[in-house]
Amino acid sequence: MARGKLIVFEGLDRSGKSTQCERLVSYLTEKGVPVKHRRFPDRTTPIGQMINNYLQGQTEQEDHVIHLLFSANRWEAVPSIEADINAGITVIIDRYYYSGCVYSAAKNNPSLSLSWSRHPEEGLPRPDLCLFLDISAEDAAKRGGWGEERYEKQELQDRVRQLFADMRATDDGSDFVTINAGQSLEEVASAIRQHAESCIEAKLDSSPLRR
Ligand code: T5A
Ligand code: NA
């Protein structure tokens, strides 16, 4: 049996990741493609609850500690992600280690560089497709809802966008397929469907997930 594919959505806060992730999952499900939808942070686990409390400003965490908790929250899901993919299910994830690295590095902590932030993520399954929903922090902010969680501030989001751009020059950034997320919902969805369908159709039967 052909393995499932690993597809990831990335981008700034309010770039439309969750909306588009849900649309793609319903579209593929209707077409009969076996898919599973996940998100990081996964706030349902004990580690995820610690992350949630931090994001909502109820607790403080040292910068490296919260970085490692976000990373641990991905590692704890790996056995289940691998089991799904080996069972032929395509796993579609809302945010992954790319966010993990850039949001931590955006804090400008001198001992938490983009390259330091990558180390705990080494060895996580690497996506077959990473859809980067590109929008300026200014346009994303117009969509409303900022100000409720810790990182939802224009200045930090501007640094996050710059770091995603810096990441493009690294090996990780070579994964990005950039989608103009400033278009209408339908235009964005249609661009995503094209990339996702060619990824799913690509024959990789004997090729294991990359690391
Ligand atoms: N984080 C995350 C880390 O620091 N380290 C990590 O390792 C990880 C994984 C929470 C925070 O955690 C940080 C990053 C985040 O700051 P989250 O739970 O993914 O991460 O964040 P959420 O608040 O759930 O989601 P986002 O803010 O990222 O929003 P989305 O999912 O990008 O956007 P979405 O789809 O909810 O859309 C936002 C609004 O825009 C509208 C939607 O209807 C909605 O109202 N919209 C559009 N409007 C016009 N045109 C379009 N094309 C539109 N698309 C969406
Ligand atoms: Na979201």
Short mmCIF file of N, CA and C in Angstrom, two decimals, residues 74-147:
data_model
loop_
_atom_site.label_atom_id
_atom_site.label_comp_id
_atom_site.label_asym_id
_atom_site.label_seq_id
_atom_site.Cartn_x
_atom_site.Cartn_y
_atom_site.Cartn_z
N ARG A 74 5.32 18.39 19.52
CA ARG A 74 5.37 17.74 18.20
C ARG A 74 5.89 16.31 18.35
N TRP A 75 6.98 16.15 19.13
CA TRP A 75 7.55 14.81 19.28
C TRP A 75 6.54 13.82 19.86
N GLU A 76 5.69 14.29 20.78
CA GLU A 76 4.74 13.34 21.39
C GLU A 76 3.71 12.85 20.37
N ALA A 77 3.55 13.59 19.26
CA ALA A 77 2.57 13.19 18.23
C ALA A 77 3.19 12.31 17.15
N VAL A 78 4.53 12.19 17.13
CA VAL A 78 5.18 11.49 16.02
C VAL A 78 4.72 10.04 15.85
N PRO A 79 4.62 9.24 16.93
CA PRO A 79 4.19 7.85 16.71
C PRO A 79 2.83 7.78 16.02
N SER A 80 1.92 8.66 16.39
CA SER A 80 0.60 8.64 15.79
C SER A 80 0.62 9.16 14.34
N ILE A 81 1.43 10.18 14.07
CA ILE A 81 1.56 10.68 12.69
C ILE A 81 2.13 9.57 11.80
N GLU A 82 3.17 8.92 12.29
CA GLU A 82 3.80 7.86 11.48
C GLU A 82 2.85 6.70 11.24
N ALA A 83 2.10 6.34 12.28
CA ALA A 83 1.15 5.22 12.13
C ALA A 83 0.12 5.56 11.05
N ASP A 84 -0.40 6.79 11.07
CA ASP A 84 -1.39 7.18 10.05
C ASP A 84 -0.77 7.12 8.66
N ILE A 85 0.41 7.70 8.51
CA ILE A 85 1.03 7.76 7.19
C ILE A 85 1.32 6.35 6.67
N ASN A 86 1.80 5.49 7.55
CA ASN A 86 2.07 4.11 7.13
C ASN A 86 0.79 3.36 6.79
N ALA A 87 -0.33 3.82 7.35
CA ALA A 87 -1.63 3.19 7.04
C ALA A 87 -2.26 3.81 5.79
N GLY A 88 -1.52 4.67 5.09
CA GLY A 88 -2.01 5.23 3.83
C GLY A 88 -2.84 6.50 4.00
N ILE A 89 -2.84 7.06 5.22
CA ILE A 89 -3.63 8.27 5.47
C ILE A 89 -2.74 9.51 5.26
N THR A 90 -3.26 10.49 4.54
CA THR A 90 -2.54 11.75 4.37
C THR A 90 -2.80 12.63 5.59
N VAL A 91 -1.72 13.12 6.20
CA VAL A 91 -1.84 13.92 7.41
C VAL A 91 -1.62 15.39 7.04
N ILE A 92 -2.59 16.22 7.40
CA ILE A 92 -2.54 17.65 7.07
C ILE A 92 -2.42 18.43 8.37
N ILE A 93 -1.32 19.16 8.52
CA ILE A 93 -1.04 19.80 9.81
C ILE A 93 -1.03 21.32 9.70
N ASP A 94 -1.75 21.94 10.64
CA ASP A 94 -1.84 23.39 10.79
C ASP A 94 -0.67 23.81 11.70
N ARG A 95 0.40 24.38 11.13
CA ARG A 95 1.66 24.78 11.79
C ARG A 95 2.51 23.56 12.17
N TYR A 96 3.85 23.79 12.05
CA TYR A 96 4.79 22.70 12.37
C TYR A 96 6.10 23.32 12.85
N TYR A 97 7.22 22.65 12.65
CA TYR A 97 8.46 23.15 13.26
C TYR A 97 8.96 24.46 12.67
N TYR A 98 8.49 24.81 11.46
CA TYR A 98 8.91 26.09 10.88
C TYR A 98 8.44 27.23 11.79
N SER A 99 7.14 27.17 12.19
CA SER A 99 6.63 28.14 13.17
C SER A 99 7.43 28.04 14.46
N GLY A 100 7.69 26.80 14.87
CA GLY A 100 8.43 26.58 16.12
C GLY A 100 9.71 27.38 16.13
N CYS A 101 10.45 27.35 15.03
CA CYS A 101 11.74 28.04 14.96
C CYS A 101 11.56 29.56 14.87
N VAL A 102 10.71 30.04 13.96
CA VAL A 102 10.68 31.49 13.74
C VAL A 102 10.06 32.26 14.92
N TYR A 103 9.03 31.74 15.55
CA TYR A 103 8.42 32.49 16.66
C TYR A 103 9.39 32.58 17.83
N SER A 104 10.15 31.51 18.09
CA SER A 104 11.12 31.57 19.18
C SER A 104 12.24 32.55 18.85
N ALA A 105 12.74 32.48 17.60
CA ALA A 105 13.85 33.35 17.20
C ALA A 105 13.40 34.82 17.17
N ALA A 106 12.12 35.06 16.95
CA ALA A 106 11.61 36.44 16.87
C ALA A 106 11.67 37.16 18.21
N LYS A 107 11.93 36.42 19.28
CA LYS A 107 12.00 37.08 20.60
C LYS A 107 13.29 37.86 20.79
N ASN A 108 14.23 37.71 19.86
CA ASN A 108 15.51 38.42 19.95
C ASN A 108 16.29 38.09 21.22
N ASN A 109 16.12 36.89 21.76
CA ASN A 109 16.95 36.45 22.88
C ASN A 109 18.31 36.07 22.29
N PRO A 110 19.41 36.69 22.75
CA PRO A 110 20.72 36.47 22.11
C PRO A 110 21.16 35.01 22.11
N SER A 111 20.68 34.19 23.04
CA SER A 111 21.10 32.79 23.02
C SER A 111 20.04 31.89 22.38
N LEU A 112 19.08 32.49 21.66
CA LEU A 112 18.05 31.67 20.99
C LEU A 112 17.95 32.08 19.52
N SER A 113 18.96 31.69 18.74
CA SER A 113 18.99 32.03 17.32
C SER A 113 18.09 31.07 16.54
N LEU A 114 17.87 31.40 15.26
CA LEU A 114 17.13 30.49 14.38
C LEU A 114 17.82 29.13 14.32
N SER A 115 19.16 29.13 14.28
CA SER A 115 19.85 27.84 14.17
C SER A 115 19.78 27.07 15.49
N TRP A 116 19.83 27.75 16.64
CA TRP A 116 19.66 27.03 17.92
C TRP A 116 18.27 26.40 17.97
N SER A 117 17.29 27.17 17.53
CA SER A 117 15.91 26.71 17.66
C SER A 117 15.65 25.46 16.83
N ARG A 118 16.45 25.23 15.80
CA ARG A 118 16.24 24.08 14.91
C ARG A 118 16.61 22.75 15.56
N HIS A 119 17.59 22.79 16.51
CA HIS A 119 18.14 21.52 17.01
C HIS A 119 17.12 20.56 17.62
N PRO A 120 16.23 21.01 18.53
CA PRO A 120 15.29 20.03 19.10
C PRO A 120 14.32 19.46 18.07
N GLU A 121 14.22 20.10 16.90
CA GLU A 121 13.28 19.66 15.86
C GLU A 121 13.93 18.65 14.92
N GLU A 122 15.25 18.47 15.05
CA GLU A 122 15.96 17.58 14.12
C GLU A 122 15.46 16.16 14.26
N GLY A 123 15.10 15.56 13.12
CA GLY A 123 14.63 14.18 13.13
C GLY A 123 13.12 14.05 13.07
N LEU A 124 12.40 15.16 13.22
CA LEU A 124 10.94 15.10 13.03
C LEU A 124 10.66 14.78 11.56
N PRO A 125 9.56 14.07 11.27
CA PRO A 125 9.25 13.79 9.87
C PRO A 125 9.15 15.08 9.07
N ARG A 126 9.77 15.07 7.89
CA ARG A 126 9.79 16.27 7.06
C ARG A 126 8.61 16.22 6.07
N PRO A 127 7.89 17.32 5.92
CA PRO A 127 6.69 17.28 5.06
C PRO A 127 7.02 16.98 3.60
N ASP A 128 6.06 16.38 2.91
CA ASP A 128 6.16 16.22 1.46
C ASP A 128 5.80 17.54 0.79
N LEU A 129 4.98 18.35 1.47
CA LEU A 129 4.57 19.64 0.93
C LEU A 129 4.38 20.62 2.09
N CYS A 130 4.98 21.80 1.99
CA CYS A 130 4.78 22.84 3.00
C CYS A 130 4.20 24.08 2.32
N LEU A 131 2.93 24.35 2.58
CA LEU A 131 2.23 25.47 1.96
C LEU A 131 2.41 26.71 2.83
N PHE A 132 3.14 27.67 2.33
CA PHE A 132 3.41 28.88 3.11
C PHE A 132 2.43 29.97 2.68
N LEU A 133 1.50 30.30 3.58
CA LEU A 133 0.48 31.31 3.26
C LEU A 133 1.05 32.69 3.55
N ASP A 134 1.41 33.39 2.48
CA ASP A 134 2.17 34.64 2.61
C ASP A 134 1.27 35.87 2.61
N ILE A 135 1.40 36.66 3.67
CA ILE A 135 0.63 37.91 3.80
C ILE A 135 1.44 38.85 4.69
N SER A 136 1.30 40.16 4.50
CA SER A 136 2.03 41.08 5.38
C SER A 136 1.34 41.11 6.74
N ALA A 137 2.11 41.45 7.77
CA ALA A 137 1.54 41.53 9.12
C ALA A 137 0.43 42.58 9.14
N GLU A 138 0.61 43.64 8.37
CA GLU A 138 -0.38 44.72 8.32
C GLU A 138 -1.72 44.20 7.77
N ASP A 139 -1.66 43.47 6.66
CA ASP A 139 -2.89 42.94 6.07
C ASP A 139 -3.51 41.86 6.94
N ALA A 140 -2.67 41.05 7.58
CA ALA A 140 -3.20 40.00 8.47
C ALA A 140 -3.93 40.63 9.65
N ALA A 141 -3.37 41.73 10.16
CA ALA A 141 -3.97 42.40 11.33
C ALA A 141 -5.37 42.94 11.00
N LYS A 142 -5.56 43.32 9.72
CA LYS A 142 -6.87 43.86 9.32
C LYS A 142 -7.97 42.81 9.45
N ARG A 143 -7.57 41.53 9.51
CA ARG A 143 -8.58 40.47 9.62
C ARG A 143 -9.15 40.35 11.02
N GLY A 144 -8.54 41.08 11.95
CA GLY A 144 -9.14 41.17 13.29
C GLY A 144 -8.75 40.05 14.21
N GLY A 145 -8.99 40.30 15.49
CA GLY A 145 -8.76 39.25 16.48
C GLY A 145 -7.38 39.27 17.11
N TRP A 146 -6.49 40.18 16.68
CA TRP A 146 -5.18 40.25 17.34
C TRP A 146 -5.31 40.86 18.72
N GLY A 147 -4.32 40.57 19.54
CA GLY A 147 -4.29 41.20 20.86
C GLY A 147 -4.74 40.25 21.94
#
